[in-house]
CSV table of C-alpha atoms in Angstrom, one decimal:
chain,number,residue,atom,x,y,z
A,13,UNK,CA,-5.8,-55.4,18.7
A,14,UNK,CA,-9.2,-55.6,17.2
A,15,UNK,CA,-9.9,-56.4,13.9
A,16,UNK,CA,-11.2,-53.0,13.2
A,17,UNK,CA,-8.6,-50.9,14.7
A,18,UNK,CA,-5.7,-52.7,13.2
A,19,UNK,CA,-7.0,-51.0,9.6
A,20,UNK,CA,-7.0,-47.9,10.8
A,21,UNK,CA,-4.1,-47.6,12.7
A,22,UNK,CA,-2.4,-48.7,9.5
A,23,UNK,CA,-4.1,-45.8,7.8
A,24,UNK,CA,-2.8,-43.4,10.1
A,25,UNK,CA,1.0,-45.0,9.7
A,26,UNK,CA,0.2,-44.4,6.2
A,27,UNK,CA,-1.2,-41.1,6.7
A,28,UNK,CA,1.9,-39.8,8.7
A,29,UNK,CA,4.6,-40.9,6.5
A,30,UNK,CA,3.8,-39.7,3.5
A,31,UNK,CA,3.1,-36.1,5.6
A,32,UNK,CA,6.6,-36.4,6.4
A,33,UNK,CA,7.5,-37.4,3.0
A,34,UNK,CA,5.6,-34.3,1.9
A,35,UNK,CA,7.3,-31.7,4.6
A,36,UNK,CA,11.3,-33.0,3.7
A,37,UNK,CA,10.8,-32.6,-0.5
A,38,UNK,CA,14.0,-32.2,-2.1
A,39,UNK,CA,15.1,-30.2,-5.8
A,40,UNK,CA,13.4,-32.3,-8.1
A,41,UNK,CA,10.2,-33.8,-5.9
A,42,UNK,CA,8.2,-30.7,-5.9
A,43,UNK,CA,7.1,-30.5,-10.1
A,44,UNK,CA,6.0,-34.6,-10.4
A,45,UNK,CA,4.3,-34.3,-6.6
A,46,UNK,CA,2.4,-31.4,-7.6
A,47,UNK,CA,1.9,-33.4,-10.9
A,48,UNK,CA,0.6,-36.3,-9.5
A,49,UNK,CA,-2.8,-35.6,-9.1
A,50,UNK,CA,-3.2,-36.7,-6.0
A,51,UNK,CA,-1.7,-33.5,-3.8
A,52,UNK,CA,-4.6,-31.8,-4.1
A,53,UNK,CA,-2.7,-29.8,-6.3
A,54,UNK,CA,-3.9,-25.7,-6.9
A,55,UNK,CA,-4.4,-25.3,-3.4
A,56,UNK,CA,-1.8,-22.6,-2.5
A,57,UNK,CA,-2.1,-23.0,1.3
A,58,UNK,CA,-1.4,-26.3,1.5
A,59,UNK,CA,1.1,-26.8,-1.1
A,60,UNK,CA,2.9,-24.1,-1.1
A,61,UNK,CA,4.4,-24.3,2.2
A,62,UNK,CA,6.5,-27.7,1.2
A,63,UNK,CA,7.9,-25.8,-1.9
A,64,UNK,CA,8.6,-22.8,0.4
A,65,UNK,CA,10.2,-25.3,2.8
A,66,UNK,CA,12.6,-27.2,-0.1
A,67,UNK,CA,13.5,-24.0,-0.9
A,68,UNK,CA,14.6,-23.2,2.3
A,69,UNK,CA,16.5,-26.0,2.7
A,70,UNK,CA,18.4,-25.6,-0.5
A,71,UNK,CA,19.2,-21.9,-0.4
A,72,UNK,CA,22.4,-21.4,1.3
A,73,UNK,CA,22.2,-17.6,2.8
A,74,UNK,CA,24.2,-15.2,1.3
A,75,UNK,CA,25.6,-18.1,-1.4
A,76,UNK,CA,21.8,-18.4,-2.3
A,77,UNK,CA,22.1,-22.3,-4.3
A,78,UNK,CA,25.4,-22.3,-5.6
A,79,UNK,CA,26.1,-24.9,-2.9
A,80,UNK,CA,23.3,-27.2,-5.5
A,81,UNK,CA,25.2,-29.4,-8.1
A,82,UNK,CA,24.0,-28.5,-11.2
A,83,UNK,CA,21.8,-31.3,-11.7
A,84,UNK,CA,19.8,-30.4,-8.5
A,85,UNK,CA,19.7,-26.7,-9.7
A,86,UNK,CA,18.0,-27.8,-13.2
A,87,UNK,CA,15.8,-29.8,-11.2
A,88,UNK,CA,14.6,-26.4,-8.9
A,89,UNK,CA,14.3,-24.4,-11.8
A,90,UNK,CA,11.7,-27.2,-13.2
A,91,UNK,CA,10.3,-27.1,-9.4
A,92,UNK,CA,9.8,-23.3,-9.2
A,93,UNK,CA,8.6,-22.9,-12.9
A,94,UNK,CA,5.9,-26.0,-11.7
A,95,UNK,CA,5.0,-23.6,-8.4
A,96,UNK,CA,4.8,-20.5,-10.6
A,97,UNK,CA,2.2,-22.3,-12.8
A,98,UNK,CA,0.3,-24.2,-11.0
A,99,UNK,CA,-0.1,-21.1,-8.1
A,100,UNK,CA,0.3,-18.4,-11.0
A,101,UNK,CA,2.7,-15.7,-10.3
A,102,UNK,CA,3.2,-16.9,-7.0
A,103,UNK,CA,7.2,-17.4,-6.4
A,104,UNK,CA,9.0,-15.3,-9.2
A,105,UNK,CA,11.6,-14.6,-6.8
A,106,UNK,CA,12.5,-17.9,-6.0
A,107,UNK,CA,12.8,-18.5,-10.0
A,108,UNK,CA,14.5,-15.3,-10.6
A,109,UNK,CA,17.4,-16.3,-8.1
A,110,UNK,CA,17.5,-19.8,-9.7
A,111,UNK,CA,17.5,-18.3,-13.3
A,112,UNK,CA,20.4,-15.8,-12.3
A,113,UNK,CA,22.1,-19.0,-10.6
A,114,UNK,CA,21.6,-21.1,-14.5
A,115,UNK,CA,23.0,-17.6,-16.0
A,116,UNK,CA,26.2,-17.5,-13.7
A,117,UNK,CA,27.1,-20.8,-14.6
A,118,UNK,CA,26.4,-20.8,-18.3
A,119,UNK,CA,23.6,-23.5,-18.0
A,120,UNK,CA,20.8,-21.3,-18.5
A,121,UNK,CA,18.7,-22.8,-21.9
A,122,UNK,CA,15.8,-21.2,-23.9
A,123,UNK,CA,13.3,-23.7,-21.6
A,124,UNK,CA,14.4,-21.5,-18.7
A,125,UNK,CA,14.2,-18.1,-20.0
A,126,UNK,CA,11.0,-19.6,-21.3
A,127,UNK,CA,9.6,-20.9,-18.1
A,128,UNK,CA,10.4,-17.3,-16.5
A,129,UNK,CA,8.9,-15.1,-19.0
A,130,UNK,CA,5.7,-16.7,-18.1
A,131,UNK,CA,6.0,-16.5,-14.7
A,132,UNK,CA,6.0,-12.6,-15.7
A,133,UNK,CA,3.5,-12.8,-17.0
A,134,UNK,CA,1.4,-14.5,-14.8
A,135,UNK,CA,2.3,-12.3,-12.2
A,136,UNK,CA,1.8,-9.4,-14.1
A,137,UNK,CA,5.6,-8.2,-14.1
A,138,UNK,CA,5.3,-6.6,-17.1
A,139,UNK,CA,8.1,-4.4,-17.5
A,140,UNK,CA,10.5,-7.5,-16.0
A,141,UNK,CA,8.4,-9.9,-19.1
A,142,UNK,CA,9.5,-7.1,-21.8
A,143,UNK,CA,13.3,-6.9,-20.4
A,144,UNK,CA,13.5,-10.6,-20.4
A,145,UNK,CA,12.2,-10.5,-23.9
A,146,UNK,CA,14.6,-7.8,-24.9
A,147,UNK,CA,17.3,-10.2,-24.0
A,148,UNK,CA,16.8,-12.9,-25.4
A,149,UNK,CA,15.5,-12.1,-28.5
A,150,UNK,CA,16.5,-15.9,-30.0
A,151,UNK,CA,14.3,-17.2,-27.8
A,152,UNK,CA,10.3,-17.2,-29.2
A,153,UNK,CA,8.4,-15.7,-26.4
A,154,UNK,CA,4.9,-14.8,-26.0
A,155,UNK,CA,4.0,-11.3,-27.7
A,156,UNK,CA,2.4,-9.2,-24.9
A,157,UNK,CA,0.0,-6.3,-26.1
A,158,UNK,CA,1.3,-3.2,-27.3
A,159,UNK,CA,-0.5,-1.4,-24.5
A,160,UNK,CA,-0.8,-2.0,-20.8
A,161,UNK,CA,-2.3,-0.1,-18.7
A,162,UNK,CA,-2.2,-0.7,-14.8
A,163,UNK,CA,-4.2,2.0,-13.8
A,164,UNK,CA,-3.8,3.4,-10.1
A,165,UNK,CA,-5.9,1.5,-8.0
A,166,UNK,CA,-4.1,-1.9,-7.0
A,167,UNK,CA,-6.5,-2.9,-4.3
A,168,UNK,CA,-9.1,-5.3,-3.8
A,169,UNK,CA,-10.1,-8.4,-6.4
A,170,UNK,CA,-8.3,-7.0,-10.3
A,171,UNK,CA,-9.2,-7.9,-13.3
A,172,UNK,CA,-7.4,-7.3,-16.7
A,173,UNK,CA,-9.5,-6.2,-19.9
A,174,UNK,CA,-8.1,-6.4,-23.4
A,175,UNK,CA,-9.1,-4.3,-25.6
A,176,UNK,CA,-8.5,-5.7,-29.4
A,177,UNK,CA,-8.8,-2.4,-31.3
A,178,UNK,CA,-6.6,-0.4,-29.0
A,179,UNK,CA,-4.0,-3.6,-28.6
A,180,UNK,CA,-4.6,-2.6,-24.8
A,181,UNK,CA,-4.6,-4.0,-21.5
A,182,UNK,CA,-6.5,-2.7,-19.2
A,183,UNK,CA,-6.1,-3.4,-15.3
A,184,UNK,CA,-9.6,-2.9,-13.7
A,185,UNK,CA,-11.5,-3.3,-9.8
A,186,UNK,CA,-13.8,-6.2,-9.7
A,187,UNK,CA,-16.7,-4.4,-7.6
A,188,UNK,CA,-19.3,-6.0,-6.7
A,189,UNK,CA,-22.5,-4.2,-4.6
A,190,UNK,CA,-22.9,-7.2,-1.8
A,191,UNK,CA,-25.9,-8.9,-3.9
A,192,UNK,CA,-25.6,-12.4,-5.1
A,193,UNK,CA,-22.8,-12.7,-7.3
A,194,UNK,CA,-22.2,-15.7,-10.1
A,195,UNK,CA,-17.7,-15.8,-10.4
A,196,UNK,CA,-17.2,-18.4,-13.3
A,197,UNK,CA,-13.4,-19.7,-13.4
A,198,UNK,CA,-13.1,-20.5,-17.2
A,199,UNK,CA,-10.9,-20.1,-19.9
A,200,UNK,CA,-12.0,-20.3,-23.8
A,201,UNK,CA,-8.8,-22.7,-24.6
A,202,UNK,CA,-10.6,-25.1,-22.0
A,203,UNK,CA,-13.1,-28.1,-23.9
A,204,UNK,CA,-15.0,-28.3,-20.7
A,205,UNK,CA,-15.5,-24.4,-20.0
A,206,UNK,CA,-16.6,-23.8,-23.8
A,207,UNK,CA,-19.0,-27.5,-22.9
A,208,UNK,CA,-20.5,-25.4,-19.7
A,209,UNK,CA,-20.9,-22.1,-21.4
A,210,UNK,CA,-22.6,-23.4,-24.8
A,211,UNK,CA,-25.1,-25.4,-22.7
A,212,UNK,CA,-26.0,-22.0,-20.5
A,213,UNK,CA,-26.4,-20.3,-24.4
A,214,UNK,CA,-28.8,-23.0,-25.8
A,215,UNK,CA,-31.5,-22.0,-23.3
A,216,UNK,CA,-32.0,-18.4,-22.5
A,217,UNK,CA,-34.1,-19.5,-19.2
A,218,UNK,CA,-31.3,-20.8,-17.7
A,219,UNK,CA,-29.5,-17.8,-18.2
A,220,UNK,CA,-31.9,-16.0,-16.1
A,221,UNK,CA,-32.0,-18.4,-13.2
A,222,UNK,CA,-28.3,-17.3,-12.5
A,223,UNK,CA,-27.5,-14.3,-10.4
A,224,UNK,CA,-27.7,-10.8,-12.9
A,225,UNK,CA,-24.6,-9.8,-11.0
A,226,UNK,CA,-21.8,-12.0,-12.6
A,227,UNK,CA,-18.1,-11.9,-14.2
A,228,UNK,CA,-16.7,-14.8,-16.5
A,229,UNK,CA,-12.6,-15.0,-15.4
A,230,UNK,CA,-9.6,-16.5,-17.1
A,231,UNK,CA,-7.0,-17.6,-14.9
A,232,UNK,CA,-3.7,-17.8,-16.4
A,233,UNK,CA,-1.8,-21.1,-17.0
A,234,UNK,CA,1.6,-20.6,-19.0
A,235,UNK,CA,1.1,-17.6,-20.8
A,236,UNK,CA,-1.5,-14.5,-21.6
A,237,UNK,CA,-3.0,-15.9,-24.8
A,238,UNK,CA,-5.4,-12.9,-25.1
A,239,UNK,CA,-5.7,-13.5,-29.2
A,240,UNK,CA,-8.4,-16.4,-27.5
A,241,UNK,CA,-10.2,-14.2,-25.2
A,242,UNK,CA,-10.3,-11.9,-27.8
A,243,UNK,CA,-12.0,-14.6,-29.8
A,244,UNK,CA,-14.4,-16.0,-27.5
A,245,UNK,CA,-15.5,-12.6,-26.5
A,246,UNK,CA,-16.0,-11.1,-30.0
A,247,UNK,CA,-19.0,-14.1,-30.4
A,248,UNK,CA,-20.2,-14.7,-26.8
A,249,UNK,CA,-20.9,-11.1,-25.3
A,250,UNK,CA,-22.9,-12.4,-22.5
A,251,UNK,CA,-19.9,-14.7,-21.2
A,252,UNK,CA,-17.1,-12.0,-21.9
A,253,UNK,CA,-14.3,-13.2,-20.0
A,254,UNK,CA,-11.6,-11.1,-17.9
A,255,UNK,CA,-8.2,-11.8,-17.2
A,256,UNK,CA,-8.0,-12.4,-13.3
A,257,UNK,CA,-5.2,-10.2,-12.0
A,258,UNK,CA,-3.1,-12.1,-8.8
A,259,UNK,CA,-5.2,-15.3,-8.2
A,260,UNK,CA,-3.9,-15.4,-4.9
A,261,UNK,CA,-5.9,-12.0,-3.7
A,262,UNK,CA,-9.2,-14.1,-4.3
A,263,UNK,CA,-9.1,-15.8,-1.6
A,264,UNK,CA,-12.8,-17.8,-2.3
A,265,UNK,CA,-11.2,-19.7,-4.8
A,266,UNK,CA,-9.4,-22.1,-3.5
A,267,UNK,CA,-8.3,-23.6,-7.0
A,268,UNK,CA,-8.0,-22.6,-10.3
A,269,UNK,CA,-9.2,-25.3,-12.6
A,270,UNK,CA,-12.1,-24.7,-14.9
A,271,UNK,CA,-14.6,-24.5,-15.2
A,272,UNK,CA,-16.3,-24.0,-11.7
A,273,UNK,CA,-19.3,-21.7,-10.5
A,274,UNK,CA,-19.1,-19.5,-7.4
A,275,UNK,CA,-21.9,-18.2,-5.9
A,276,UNK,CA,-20.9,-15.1,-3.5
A,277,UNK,CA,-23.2,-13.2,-1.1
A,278,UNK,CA,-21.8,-9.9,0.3
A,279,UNK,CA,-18.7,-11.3,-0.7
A,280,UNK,CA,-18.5,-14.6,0.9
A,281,UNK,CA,-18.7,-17.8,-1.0
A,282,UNK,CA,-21.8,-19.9,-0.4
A,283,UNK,CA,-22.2,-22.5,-3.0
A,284,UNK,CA,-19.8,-23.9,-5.2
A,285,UNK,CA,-20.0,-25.9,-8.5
A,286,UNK,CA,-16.7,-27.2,-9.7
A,287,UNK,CA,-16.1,-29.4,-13.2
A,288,UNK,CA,-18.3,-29.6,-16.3
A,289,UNK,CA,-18.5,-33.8,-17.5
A,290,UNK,CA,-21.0,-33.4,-19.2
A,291,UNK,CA,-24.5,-31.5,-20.0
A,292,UNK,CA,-25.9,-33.4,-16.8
A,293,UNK,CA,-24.0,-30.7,-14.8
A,294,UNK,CA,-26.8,-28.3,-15.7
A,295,UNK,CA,-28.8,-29.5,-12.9
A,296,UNK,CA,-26.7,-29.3,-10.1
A,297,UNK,CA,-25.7,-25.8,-11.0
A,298,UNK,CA,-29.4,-25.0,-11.2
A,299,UNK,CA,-30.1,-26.5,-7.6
A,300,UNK,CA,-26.5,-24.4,-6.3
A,301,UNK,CA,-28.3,-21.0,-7.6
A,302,UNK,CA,-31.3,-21.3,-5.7
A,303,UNK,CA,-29.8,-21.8,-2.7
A,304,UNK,CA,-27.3,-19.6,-3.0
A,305,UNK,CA,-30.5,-16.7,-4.2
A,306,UNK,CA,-32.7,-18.4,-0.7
A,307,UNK,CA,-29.7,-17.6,1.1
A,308,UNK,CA,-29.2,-14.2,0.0
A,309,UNK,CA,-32.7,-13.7,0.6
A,310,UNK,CA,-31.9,-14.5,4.0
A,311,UNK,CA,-28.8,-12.2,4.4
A,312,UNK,CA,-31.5,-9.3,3.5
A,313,UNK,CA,-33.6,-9.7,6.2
A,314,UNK,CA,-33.7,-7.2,8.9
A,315,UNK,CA,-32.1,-9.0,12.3
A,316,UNK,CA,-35.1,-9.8,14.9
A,317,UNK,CA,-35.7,-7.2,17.3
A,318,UNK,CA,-34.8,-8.0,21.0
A,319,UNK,CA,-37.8,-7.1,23.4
């Protein structure tokens, strides 16, 4: 064996075990791997198929996970309360038949009812978030808005507006016309997503080299907190942020971290700008909107005639 291919082949070993390690996670492995920052954590199609899998395993048909020790079952609860936050809203039903599982055998604590409430929220359960509240009324849980309104129209890319002065939230359709559109994943709680935005504000002509067409959303990462958006909105009305409604309907974001610019043309991502380190950033997100505005360019063009 050649010097060179003995490397590699190692690599591939390498490669293929811990793929294996990946597929056969047990109770417990799912939270620290997704934790680890090295499982390319956020991305839902390839992670959540190995919690899906664990869960599998564990759930026992019509005994659901009472066949689990209770150690193993704390550990899941952690596990699906990880999935649920990291992939927001994602599994609630999973945690909801662990939760019940906790509750049947006494161990359920103030962590789990906790953990659950926020998977509500984040998948916009509302009515099941208020009940859970109602129940546990020792346990401090996050206040949700006096008002909520889902409206009627539950397809397509949603967005939630709050509305301070009404104490409303307000589900609404993300519509764009097909022209170059600027999607900014950011959140006011986030140091680097205030960094980015503050450096667009001090110069108004950077502002204008950005597509007209844009929406500023907040994914959701352990609770609502709309007192912030509230906040940030009241003093920054040209990066008014939105509350995004199921992440997993925008399918052109592949993660949720923030801050990150995506630059859509008739709907379809072409340049992406993830991460704000520092003010330097401002030049690569500069160079991503005039391709993505040459591209669109491009889309408009009437297709060449055939002779």
């Amino acid at each position: 064996m050649t010097p060179v291919i003995r490397p590699i082949l190692a690599f591939l070993i390498l490669c293929l075990g811990t793929m294996q390690a990946r597929a056969e996670l047990q109770p417990g492995d799912f939270q620290p791997f997704v934790e680890d920052g090295r499982s390319g954590m956020h991305f839902a199609n390839e992670v959540l198929p190995l919690f899906d899998g664990m869960v599998s395993r564990a759930h026992s048909g019509t005994s659901g996970f009472r066949k689990l020790g209770d150690e193993r079952l704390l550990a899941l609860a952690a596990d699906a309360a990880a999935a649920n936050f990291y992939f927001p809203g994602s599994r609630p039903a999973v945690q909801v038949e662990v939760f019940e599982e906790l509750e049947r055998r006494g161990t359920a604590t103030g962590l789990q009812v906790g953990a659950l409430h926020h998977t509500f929220v984040a998948a916009r359960m509302w009515a099941d978030a208020e009940a859970l509240a109602k129940r546990f009324p020792a346990v401090e849980l996050e206040e949700l808005p006096a008002h909520i309104d889902a409206g009627r129209e539950t397809t397509g890319l949603q967005v939630w507006d709050f509305d301070p002065a009404a104490q409303t939230l307000r589900r609404r359709q993300f519509s764009h016309d097909g022209s170059l559109t600027l999607v900014v994943v950011s959140h006011p709680n986030c140091a680097f997503s205030r960094a980015a935005l503050r450096a667009l504000e001090s110069d108004a002509s950077l502002a204008h080299g950005l597509p007209e067409q844009r929406i500023f959303v907040a994914p959701t990462f352990g609770g609502l907190q709309p007192d912030s958006i509230r906040e940030w909105n009241a003093v920054h009305p040209d990066s008014r942020h939105v509350l995004v409604d199921r992440p997993l309907a925008w399918s052109f974001v592949k993660s949720w971290e923030t801050p990150q610019f995506l630059f859509l043309v008739d709907g379809l991502l072409v340049e992406h700008v993830v991460g704000w380190p520092d003010d330097a950033q401002l030049d690569l997100l500069m160079s991503a909107a005039k391709r993505a505005a040459s591209k669109a360019e491009r889309a408009r063009e009437p297709a060449p005639t055939r002779r």
